[in-house]
CSV table of C-alpha atoms in Angstrom, one decimal:
chain,number,residue,atom,x,y,z
A,107,MET,CA,-39.7,-27.2,67.4
A,108,PRO,CA,-40.8,-24.1,69.3
A,109,ARG,CA,-42.4,-24.9,72.6
A,110,LYS,CA,-46.1,-24.3,72.8
A,111,THR,CA,-47.6,-22.9,76.0
A,112,LYS,CA,-51.2,-22.6,77.3
A,113,ASP,CA,-50.5,-19.4,79.2
A,114,ALA,CA,-49.3,-16.6,77.0
A,115,LEU,CA,-47.2,-13.9,78.6
A,116,THR,CA,-48.6,-10.6,79.8
A,117,ASP,CA,-46.8,-7.3,80.5
A,118,THR,CA,-47.6,-7.9,84.2
A,119,ARG,CA,-45.9,-11.3,84.3
A,120,ILE,CA,-42.8,-10.0,82.6
A,121,ARG,CA,-42.6,-6.9,84.7
A,122,LYS,CA,-43.0,-8.9,88.0
A,123,ALA,CA,-40.7,-11.7,86.9
A,124,LYS,CA,-38.4,-12.5,89.9
A,125,ILE,CA,-34.6,-12.1,89.6
A,126,LYS,CA,-32.8,-15.4,90.2
A,127,ASP,CA,-29.2,-16.4,90.6
A,128,LYS,CA,-29.2,-17.9,87.1
A,129,GLN,CA,-30.7,-16.8,83.8
A,130,TYR,CA,-34.1,-18.3,83.1
A,131,LYS,CA,-36.8,-18.2,80.4
A,132,LEU,CA,-40.4,-17.1,80.2
A,133,PHE,CA,-42.3,-18.7,77.3
A,134,ASP,CA,-45.0,-16.8,75.2
A,135,GLY,CA,-45.5,-19.4,72.6
A,136,GLN,CA,-44.5,-19.9,68.9
A,137,GLY,CA,-40.9,-19.7,69.9
A,138,LEU,CA,-41.1,-16.3,71.5
A,139,ILE,CA,-39.3,-16.2,74.9
A,140,VAL,CA,-38.1,-13.7,77.4
A,141,LEU,CA,-34.7,-14.2,79.0
A,142,VAL,CA,-34.5,-12.9,82.5
A,143,HIS,CA,-31.0,-12.1,83.5
A,144,PRO,CA,-29.6,-12.2,87.1
A,145,ASN,CA,-29.0,-8.4,86.8
A,146,GLY,CA,-32.7,-7.9,86.2
A,147,SER,CA,-32.5,-7.2,82.4
A,148,LYS,CA,-35.1,-8.9,80.2
A,149,TYR,CA,-34.5,-9.8,76.6
A,150,PHE,CA,-37.0,-10.9,73.9
A,151,ARG,CA,-35.7,-13.8,71.8
A,152,TRP,CA,-37.3,-15.8,69.1
A,153,ARG,CA,-36.2,-19.4,68.9
A,154,TYR,CA,-36.5,-21.1,65.5
A,155,TYR,CA,-35.0,-24.0,63.6
A,156,ILE,CA,-33.3,-23.9,60.1
A,157,GLU,CA,-31.8,-26.9,58.5
A,158,GLY,CA,-32.2,-28.8,61.7
A,159,ARG,CA,-30.3,-26.3,63.8
A,160,GLU,CA,-31.7,-24.2,66.6
A,161,LYS,CA,-31.1,-20.4,66.4
A,162,LEU,CA,-32.1,-17.4,68.5
A,163,LEU,CA,-33.1,-14.1,67.0
A,164,SER,CA,-32.7,-11.0,69.3
A,165,LEU,CA,-35.9,-8.9,69.2
A,166,GLY,CA,-35.0,-6.2,71.8
A,167,VAL,CA,-34.9,-5.4,75.4
A,168,TYR,CA,-38.1,-5.2,77.6
A,169,PRO,CA,-39.6,-2.6,78.3
A,170,VAL,CA,-38.0,-0.6,75.5
A,171,ILE,CA,-39.6,-3.2,73.2
A,172,SER,CA,-43.2,-4.0,74.4
A,173,LEU,CA,-44.6,-7.4,74.3
A,174,SER,CA,-47.0,-6.6,71.5
A,175,THR,CA,-44.1,-5.2,69.4
A,176,ALA,CA,-42.1,-8.3,70.1
A,177,ARG,CA,-45.0,-10.5,68.8
A,178,GLU,CA,-45.2,-8.4,65.7
A,179,GLU,CA,-41.5,-8.8,65.1
A,180,ARG,CA,-41.8,-12.5,65.6
A,181,LEU,CA,-44.5,-12.7,62.9
A,182,ILE,CA,-42.3,-10.8,60.5
A,183,ALA,CA,-39.4,-13.2,61.2
A,184,GLU,CA,-41.7,-16.2,60.6
A,185,GLN,CA,-42.6,-14.8,57.2
A,186,LEU,CA,-38.9,-14.4,56.3
A,187,LEU,CA,-38.3,-18.0,57.4
A,188,LYS,CA,-41.2,-19.2,55.2
A,189,GLN,CA,-39.7,-17.3,52.3
A,190,GLY,CA,-36.4,-19.2,52.7
A,191,TYR,CA,-34.5,-16.4,54.5
A,192,ASP,CA,-32.5,-17.0,57.7
A,193,PRO,CA,-33.9,-14.2,60.0
A,194,VAL,CA,-30.6,-13.8,61.9
A,195,GLU,CA,-28.6,-13.4,58.7
A,196,HIS,CA,-31.3,-11.1,57.2
A,197,TYR,CA,-31.2,-8.7,60.1
A,198,ARG,CA,-27.5,-8.9,60.4
A,199,LYS,CA,-27.3,-7.7,56.8
A,200,GLU,CA,-29.9,-5.0,57.4
A,201,ARG,CA,-28.0,-3.7,60.4
A,202,ALA,CA,-24.8,-3.6,58.3
A,203,LYS,CA,-26.7,-1.6,55.7
A,204,ILE,CA,-28.0,0.8,58.3
A,205,LYS,CA,-24.6,1.1,59.9
A,206,ALA,CA,-23.0,1.8,56.5
A,207,ARG,CA,-25.7,4.4,55.7
A,208,ILE,CA,-25.1,6.2,59.0
A,209,ALA,CA,-21.4,6.1,58.3
A,210,GLU,CA,-21.9,7.5,54.8
A,211,GLU,CA,-24.2,10.3,56.1
A,212,LYS,CA,-21.5,11.1,58.7
A,213,ARG,CA,-18.8,11.1,56.0
A,214,ILE,CA,-20.9,13.4,53.8
A,215,ARG,CA,-21.5,15.8,56.7
A,216,GLU,CA,-17.8,15.9,57.4
A,217,ASN,CA,-16.9,16.9,53.8
A,218,PRO,CA,-18.4,20.3,53.2
A,219,PHE,CA,-17.5,22.2,50.0
A,220,ARG,CA,-15.1,24.5,51.7
A,221,LYS,CA,-13.0,21.7,53.2
A,222,ILE,CA,-12.8,19.9,49.9
A,223,ALA,CA,-11.8,23.1,48.1
A,224,GLU,CA,-9.1,23.8,50.6
A,225,ASP,CA,-7.8,20.3,50.3
A,226,TRP,CA,-7.7,20.6,46.5
A,227,ILE,CA,-5.9,24.0,46.6
A,228,SER,CA,-3.3,22.6,49.0
A,229,GLN,CA,-2.2,20.0,46.5
A,230,GLN,CA,-1.7,22.4,43.5
A,231,PRO,CA,1.8,23.4,42.3
A,232,TRP,CA,0.9,27.1,42.1
A,233,SER,CA,2.6,30.3,43.1
A,234,VAL,CA,1.5,32.0,46.3
A,235,LYS,CA,-0.1,34.8,44.2
A,236,HIS,CA,-2.2,32.3,42.2
A,237,ILE,CA,-3.3,30.4,45.3
A,238,MET,CA,-4.5,33.7,46.9
A,239,ASP,CA,-6.4,34.5,43.7
A,240,VAL,CA,-8.2,31.1,43.7
A,241,LYS,CA,-8.9,31.3,47.4
A,242,SER,CA,-10.3,34.8,47.0
A,243,SER,CA,-12.6,33.9,44.2
A,244,LEU,CA,-14.1,31.0,46.1
A,245,ARG,CA,-14.3,32.9,49.3
A,246,ILE,CA,-16.2,35.8,47.6
A,247,TYR,CA,-18.5,33.8,45.4
A,248,ALA,CA,-18.8,30.1,46.3
A,249,TYR,CA,-18.5,29.9,50.1
A,250,PRO,CA,-21.3,32.3,51.0
A,251,MET,CA,-23.7,30.1,48.9
A,252,PHE,CA,-22.6,26.6,49.8
A,253,GLY,CA,-19.3,26.6,51.6
A,254,GLU,CA,-20.6,24.7,54.6
A,255,GLU,CA,-22.9,22.4,52.6
A,256,PRO,CA,-21.8,18.8,52.0
A,257,ILE,CA,-20.4,18.7,48.5
A,258,ALA,CA,-22.4,15.6,47.8
A,259,GLU,CA,-25.6,17.5,48.5
A,260,ILE,CA,-25.0,20.6,46.4
A,261,SER,CA,-27.6,20.6,43.6
A,262,LYS,CA,-27.2,21.5,39.9
A,263,ASP,CA,-29.7,24.4,40.4
A,264,THR,CA,-27.5,25.8,43.2
A,265,VAL,CA,-24.4,25.9,41.0
A,266,ARG,CA,-26.4,27.3,38.1
A,267,SER,CA,-27.8,30.0,40.3
A,268,LEU,CA,-24.4,31.0,41.5
A,269,LEU,CA,-22.8,31.2,38.0
A,270,LEU,CA,-25.8,33.1,36.5
A,271,GLY,CA,-25.7,35.5,39.4
A,272,ILE,CA,-22.1,36.4,38.7
A,273,HIS,CA,-22.7,36.6,35.0
A,274,ALA,CA,-25.7,39.0,35.6
A,275,GLN,CA,-23.3,41.4,37.3
A,276,GLY,CA,-21.5,41.8,34.0
A,277,LYS,CA,-18.5,39.7,35.3
A,278,THR,CA,-18.3,37.3,32.4
A,279,ASN,CA,-14.7,36.3,32.8
A,280,THR,CA,-15.1,36.0,36.6
A,281,ALA,CA,-18.1,33.7,36.1
A,282,HIS,CA,-16.1,31.6,33.7
A,283,ARG,CA,-13.1,31.3,36.1
A,284,VAL,CA,-15.4,30.4,39.0
A,285,GLN,CA,-17.0,27.7,36.9
A,286,GLN,CA,-13.6,26.3,36.0
A,287,ARG,CA,-12.5,26.2,39.6
A,288,LEU,CA,-15.8,24.7,40.9
A,289,SER,CA,-15.4,22.0,38.2
A,290,ARG,CA,-12.0,21.1,39.4
A,291,VAL,CA,-13.1,21.0,43.0
A,292,PHE,CA,-16.0,18.7,42.1
A,293,LYS,CA,-13.7,16.5,40.0
A,294,PHE,CA,-11.3,16.3,43.0
A,295,ALA,CA,-14.2,15.2,45.2
A,296,MET,CA,-15.5,12.7,42.6
A,297,ASP,CA,-12.0,11.1,42.4
A,298,ARG,CA,-12.3,10.5,46.2
A,299,ASP,CA,-15.9,9.2,46.1
A,300,LEU,CA,-17.1,12.3,47.9
A,301,CYS,CA,-19.8,13.1,45.3
A,302,ASP,CA,-21.3,11.5,42.2
A,303,ARG,CA,-21.7,14.4,39.8
A,304,ASN,CA,-19.7,17.3,38.6
A,305,TYR,CA,-22.5,19.8,38.0
A,306,ALA,CA,-20.0,22.7,37.4
A,307,SER,CA,-18.5,20.8,34.5
A,308,GLU,CA,-22.0,20.1,33.1
A,309,LEU,CA,-22.7,23.8,33.2
A,310,GLU,CA,-19.5,24.8,31.3
A,311,SER,CA,-21.5,26.2,28.3
A,312,LEU,CA,-23.6,28.4,30.6
A,313,VAL,CA,-20.8,30.9,31.2
A,314,PRO,CA,-18.3,30.9,28.3
A,315,ALA,CA,-15.3,33.1,28.7
A,316,ALA,CA,-15.4,36.5,27.0
A,317,LYS,CA,-12.8,37.1,24.4
A,318,SER,CA,-9.7,37.8,26.4
A,319,GLU,CA,-7.9,41.0,25.9
A,320,ASN,CA,-5.4,40.4,28.7
A,321,MET,CA,-2.6,39.4,26.4
A,322,LYS,CA,-3.1,42.0,23.7
A,323,HIS,CA,0.4,43.1,22.7
A,324,ILE,CA,1.9,46.1,20.9
A,325,PRO,CA,1.4,45.5,17.1
A,326,ARG,CA,4.6,44.0,15.6
A,327,GLU,CA,4.8,46.8,13.1
A,328,GLU,CA,5.0,49.3,15.9
A,329,LEU,CA,7.4,47.3,18.1
A,330,ALA,CA,10.6,48.8,16.6
A,331,ASP,CA,9.4,52.4,17.2
A,332,TYR,CA,8.2,51.4,20.7
A,333,LEU,CA,11.7,50.1,21.5
A,334,ARG,CA,13.3,53.3,20.1
A,335,ARG,CA,11.1,55.5,22.3
A,336,LEU,CA,11.6,53.3,25.3
A,337,ASP,CA,15.4,53.3,24.9
A,338,ALA,CA,15.4,57.1,24.6
A,339,ASN,CA,13.2,57.3,27.7
A,340,GLU,CA,11.2,60.0,26.0
A,341,ILE,CA,8.6,59.9,28.8
A,342,ASN,CA,11.2,60.2,31.6
A,343,ILE,CA,10.4,56.9,33.5
A,344,HIS,CA,12.2,56.3,36.8
A,345,ARG,CA,15.5,54.6,36.0
A,346,VAL,CA,14.7,51.4,38.1
A,347,THR,CA,11.3,51.1,36.4
A,348,TRP,CA,12.9,51.7,33.0
A,349,ILE,CA,15.5,48.9,33.6
A,350,ALA,CA,12.8,46.6,34.8
A,351,ILE,CA,10.7,47.1,31.7
A,352,LYS,CA,13.7,46.6,29.5
A,353,ILE,CA,14.7,43.4,31.3
A,354,MET,CA,11.1,42.1,31.2
A,355,ILE,CA,11.0,42.6,27.4
A,356,ASN,CA,14.3,40.9,27.0
A,357,THR,CA,13.5,37.9,29.2
A,358,PHE,CA,9.7,37.8,28.8
A,359,VAL,CA,9.3,36.6,32.4
A,360,ARG,CA,6.0,37.1,34.2
A,361,THR,CA,5.6,40.4,36.0
A,362,GLY,CA,5.5,38.7,39.4
A,363,GLU,CA,8.7,36.9,38.7
A,364,LEU,CA,10.4,40.2,37.8
A,365,ARG,CA,9.0,42.3,40.6
A,366,PHE,CA,9.9,39.9,43.4
A,367,ALA,CA,13.3,39.1,42.0
A,368,GLU,CA,16.1,39.2,44.6
A,369,TRP,CA,19.7,39.8,43.9
A,370,SER,CA,20.5,36.3,45.3
A,371,GLU,CA,18.7,34.8,42.3
A,372,PHE,CA,21.2,36.2,39.7
A,373,ASP,CA,24.5,34.7,38.8
A,374,LEU,CA,26.1,37.2,36.5
A,375,ASP,CA,29.2,35.1,36.0
A,376,GLU,CA,27.2,32.2,34.8
A,377,ALA,CA,24.7,34.5,33.0
A,378,LEU,CA,21.8,32.7,34.6
A,379,TRP,CA,18.7,33.8,36.6
A,380,ARG,CA,17.3,31.1,38.9
A,381,ILE,CA,13.8,32.1,39.8
A,382,PRO,CA,12.7,30.1,42.9
A,383,GLY,CA,9.5,28.0,42.8
A,384,GLU,CA,7.8,30.2,45.3
A,385,HIS,CA,7.9,33.1,42.8
A,386,THR,CA,6.7,31.1,39.8
A,387,LYS,CA,3.2,30.3,38.6
A,388,LEU,CA,4.0,26.5,38.6
A,389,ARG,CA,5.8,26.5,41.9
A,390,ARG,CA,9.0,25.1,40.4
A,391,GLU,CA,12.4,26.7,39.7
A,392,HIS,CA,12.6,28.5,36.4
A,393,LEU,CA,15.9,29.1,34.7
A,394,VAL,CA,16.4,32.3,32.6
A,395,PRO,CA,19.6,32.5,30.6
A,396,LEU,CA,20.8,36.2,30.5
A,397,SER,CA,21.9,37.8,27.3
A,398,SER,CA,24.8,40.3,27.4
A,399,GLN,CA,22.3,43.1,27.1
A,400,VAL,CA,20.5,42.0,30.2
A,401,ILE,CA,23.7,41.6,32.1
A,402,SER,CA,24.7,45.1,31.3
A,403,LEU,CA,21.3,46.3,32.5
A,404,LEU,CA,21.7,44.4,35.8
A,405,HIS,CA,25.2,45.9,36.3
A,406,GLU,CA,23.6,49.4,35.9
A,407,LEU,CA,20.7,48.4,38.2
A,408,LYS,CA,23.2,47.5,41.0
A,409,ASN,CA,24.1,51.2,41.2
A,410,PHE,CA,20.5,51.8,42.3
A,411,SER,CA,19.5,48.7,44.3
A,412,GLY,CA,22.6,46.6,44.9
A,413,HIS,CA,22.2,47.3,48.6
A,414,CYS,CA,18.6,46.1,48.6
A,415,ARG,CA,17.0,42.7,49.0
A,416,PHE,CA,14.9,43.2,45.9
A,417,ALA,CA,16.6,43.9,42.6
A,418,PHE,CA,13.6,46.1,41.6
A,419,PRO,CA,12.6,47.8,44.9
A,420,GLY,CA,9.7,50.2,45.2
A,421,GLN,CA,10.3,53.9,44.8
A,422,GLN,CA,8.7,54.8,48.1
A,423,ASN,CA,9.7,51.8,50.2
A,424,GLN,CA,12.8,49.9,49.1
A,425,ASP,CA,12.0,47.0,51.4
A,426,ARG,CA,9.1,46.2,49.2
A,427,PRO,CA,9.1,45.2,45.5
A,428,LEU,CA,8.2,47.5,42.6
A,429,ARG,CA,4.5,47.9,42.2
A,430,ASP,CA,2.9,46.1,39.3
A,431,HIS,CA,1.2,49.3,38.3
A,432,ALA,CA,4.6,51.0,37.9
A,433,LEU,CA,5.4,48.6,35.0
A,434,ILE,CA,1.9,49.1,33.5
A,435,GLU,CA,2.1,52.8,33.8
A,436,GLY,CA,5.6,53.2,32.5
A,437,GLY,CA,5.6,50.4,29.9
A,438,ILE,CA,2.1,50.8,28.5
A,439,TYR,CA,0.0,53.8,29.6
A,440,ARG,CA,2.6,56.6,29.2
A,441,MET,CA,3.8,55.0,26.0
A,442,GLY,CA,0.4,55.5,24.5
A,443,TYR,CA,-1.0,52.0,24.6
A,444,LYS,CA,-3.6,52.2,27.4
A,445,GLY,CA,-6.4,50.0,26.4
A,446,LYS,CA,-4.5,48.8,23.3
A,447,ALA,CA,-1.9,46.5,24.9
A,448,HIS,CA,-1.1,44.8,28.2
A,449,ILE,CA,2.2,44.5,29.9
A,450,HIS,CA,1.9,40.7,29.7
A,451,GLY,CA,1.6,41.0,25.9
A,452,PHE,CA,5.4,41.0,25.6
A,453,ARG,CA,5.3,37.3,26.4
A,454,SER,CA,2.9,36.4,23.6
A,455,LEU,CA,4.9,38.7,21.3
A,456,ALA,CA,8.1,36.8,22.1
A,457,ASP,CA,6.4,33.5,21.7
A,458,THR,CA,5.1,34.4,18.2
A,459,ILE,CA,8.4,35.9,16.9
A,460,LEU,CA,10.6,33.1,18.2
A,461,ASN,CA,8.3,30.4,16.7
A,462,GLU,CA,8.0,32.2,13.4
A,463,SER,CA,11.8,32.6,13.1
A,464,ASN,CA,12.0,28.8,12.6
A,465,GLN,CA,15.4,28.8,14.4
A,466,TRP,CA,14.3,27.3,17.7
A,467,ASN,CA,12.8,24.1,18.9
A,468,PRO,CA,9.2,24.8,20.0
A,469,ASP,CA,9.9,22.8,23.2
A,470,ALA,CA,12.8,25.1,24.1
A,471,ILE,CA,10.5,28.1,23.6
A,472,GLU,CA,7.8,26.6,25.8
A,473,ARG,CA,10.3,25.8,28.5
A,474,GLN,CA,11.6,29.4,28.4
A,475,LEU,CA,8.1,30.7,28.7
A,476,GLY,CA,7.7,28.7,31.8
A,477,HIS,CA,4.7,26.7,30.5
A,478,MET,CA,3.7,23.5,32.1
A,479,GLU,CA,5.0,20.1,30.9
A,480,ARG,CA,2.6,17.6,32.3
A,481,ASN,CA,4.9,14.6,31.8
A,482,PRO,CA,7.5,14.7,34.6
A,483,VAL,CA,10.0,12.5,32.7
A,484,ARG,CA,9.7,14.7,29.6
A,485,ALA,CA,10.0,17.8,31.7
A,486,ALA,CA,13.3,16.7,33.2
A,487,TYR,CA,14.5,15.7,29.8
A,488,ASN,CA,13.6,19.0,28.2
A,489,ARG,CA,15.3,21.0,30.9
A,490,ALA,CA,18.6,19.2,30.4
A,491,LEU,CA,18.4,19.1,26.7
A,492,TYR,CA,17.3,22.6,25.8
A,493,LEU,CA,19.2,24.8,28.3
A,494,ASP,CA,22.1,25.4,25.9
A,495,GLU,CA,19.7,26.2,23.1
A,496,ARG,CA,17.8,28.5,25.3
A,497,LYS,CA,21.0,30.4,26.1
A,498,ARG,CA,21.6,31.0,22.4
A,499,MET,CA,17.9,31.8,21.9
A,500,MET,CA,17.8,34.4,24.6
A,501,GLN,CA,20.9,36.1,23.1
A,502,TRP,CA,19.3,36.0,19.7
A,503,TRP,CA,16.1,37.6,21.1
A,504,SER,CA,18.0,40.5,22.7
A,505,ASP,CA,20.0,41.0,19.4
A,506,HIS,CA,16.7,40.9,17.5
A,507,LEU,CA,15.2,43.6,19.7
A,508,ASP,CA,18.4,45.7,19.3
A,509,ALA,CA,18.2,45.3,15.5
A,510,LEU,CA,14.6,46.5,15.5
A,511,LYS,CA,15.6,49.5,17.6
A,512,VAL,CA,18.5,50.4,15.2
A,513,SER,CA,16.2,50.2,12.2
A,514,ALA,CA,13.7,52.5,14.0
A,515,ASN,CA,16.5,55.0,14.9
A,516,ASP,CA,17.6,55.0,11.2
A,517,ARG,CA,14.0,55.7,10.1
A,518,GLN,CA,13.7,58.4,12.7
A,519,SER,CA,16.9,60.1,11.6
A,520,LYS,CA,15.7,60.1,8.0
A,521,VAL,CA,12.4,61.6,9.0
A,522,GLN,CA,14.2,64.3,10.9
A,523,MET,CA,16.5,65.0,7.9
A,524,TRP,CA,13.5,65.4,5.6
A,525,GLU,CA,11.7,67.6,8.1
A,526,GLY,CA,14.8,69.7,8.5
A,527,GLY,CA,15.3,70.1,4.8
A,528,ASN,CA,18.8,68.5,4.9
A,529,VAL,CA,18.2,66.2,1.9
A,530,TYR,CA,20.0,67.1,-1.3
């Protein structure tokens, strides 16, 4: 049982306690003692018994902990003991909780939104161009508002304010894209227990995407005449740009894949264009079978750029690729489709016509469009299984475009005959 003493301790007695060669105890009563160490340190301890065993509870170091505070702590420990708790175990668990809370607060501080976003981006299978686009949108819109704020402490109101602010500027699609990217960053953080809620996902309906016009294409009923006029080069497009547009229509690759194409990517003997992963949206190699028409165009192109690194070099600087605007200007604007169609529309047009022909496996079409197959096993299977079909499909597509052009030429000839009065 705790030793009782007639003379309770005082601050003066503790302060003036002599240092001895061995540790000794000063008794305050009710089990409260002061251990005086040979080095002069003095420690408050409370001695108690539980299940017949003596235990000591550390209450602190004198004078950091005063005598009155130590007595208060002893009273609290006595209450815990009366309630059936072992004070040593209770405080050990409390210290563990405090330590865990401090560690969690440190972890939260060390994971600001910017860091999590950059970690997320670094793990995506995107092209360099798309990575720069995502980084730019976050740098312009998200980072100024909460880039350095711990992601776990970003509030729903903060995310809402950001999205509505972008939307209020009339940037509907930008607001939608930022919302999508924020949502993916928050999900990335949730998967790693760095935050509890995905507020961006919860606010998806706040900024719906505007109806996209990016993929508007030339009307199918006008495609034949478009091809006729392009083939005749009625608007006198620079020859390299003209060949680039023709090849883009025949292969329906993305503009970035076309513009950055290097001669080393083409195997004209094998009739195959191997676009490296760094030039594709999905950061993986994309195979493009080449029709006989495309091979003929590439042979002609070599007369202009065979000595260059890029197959489609810029007109002003051949060490740089053809500008994106050159394709848009030559293939859309000067052909009379400014505001009516987009250069990327040829991809959706090819997608529609190939599927409606009912001659090709939809998976082969998807693979040729370079769309993502999320199942890696199925992706490898599709690549091996459909390459031969894709070769036939790409030749069919070029032949189909030629047939449309011929029909348009026939119609144009008849119109000219009627206008010239040569019909009998």
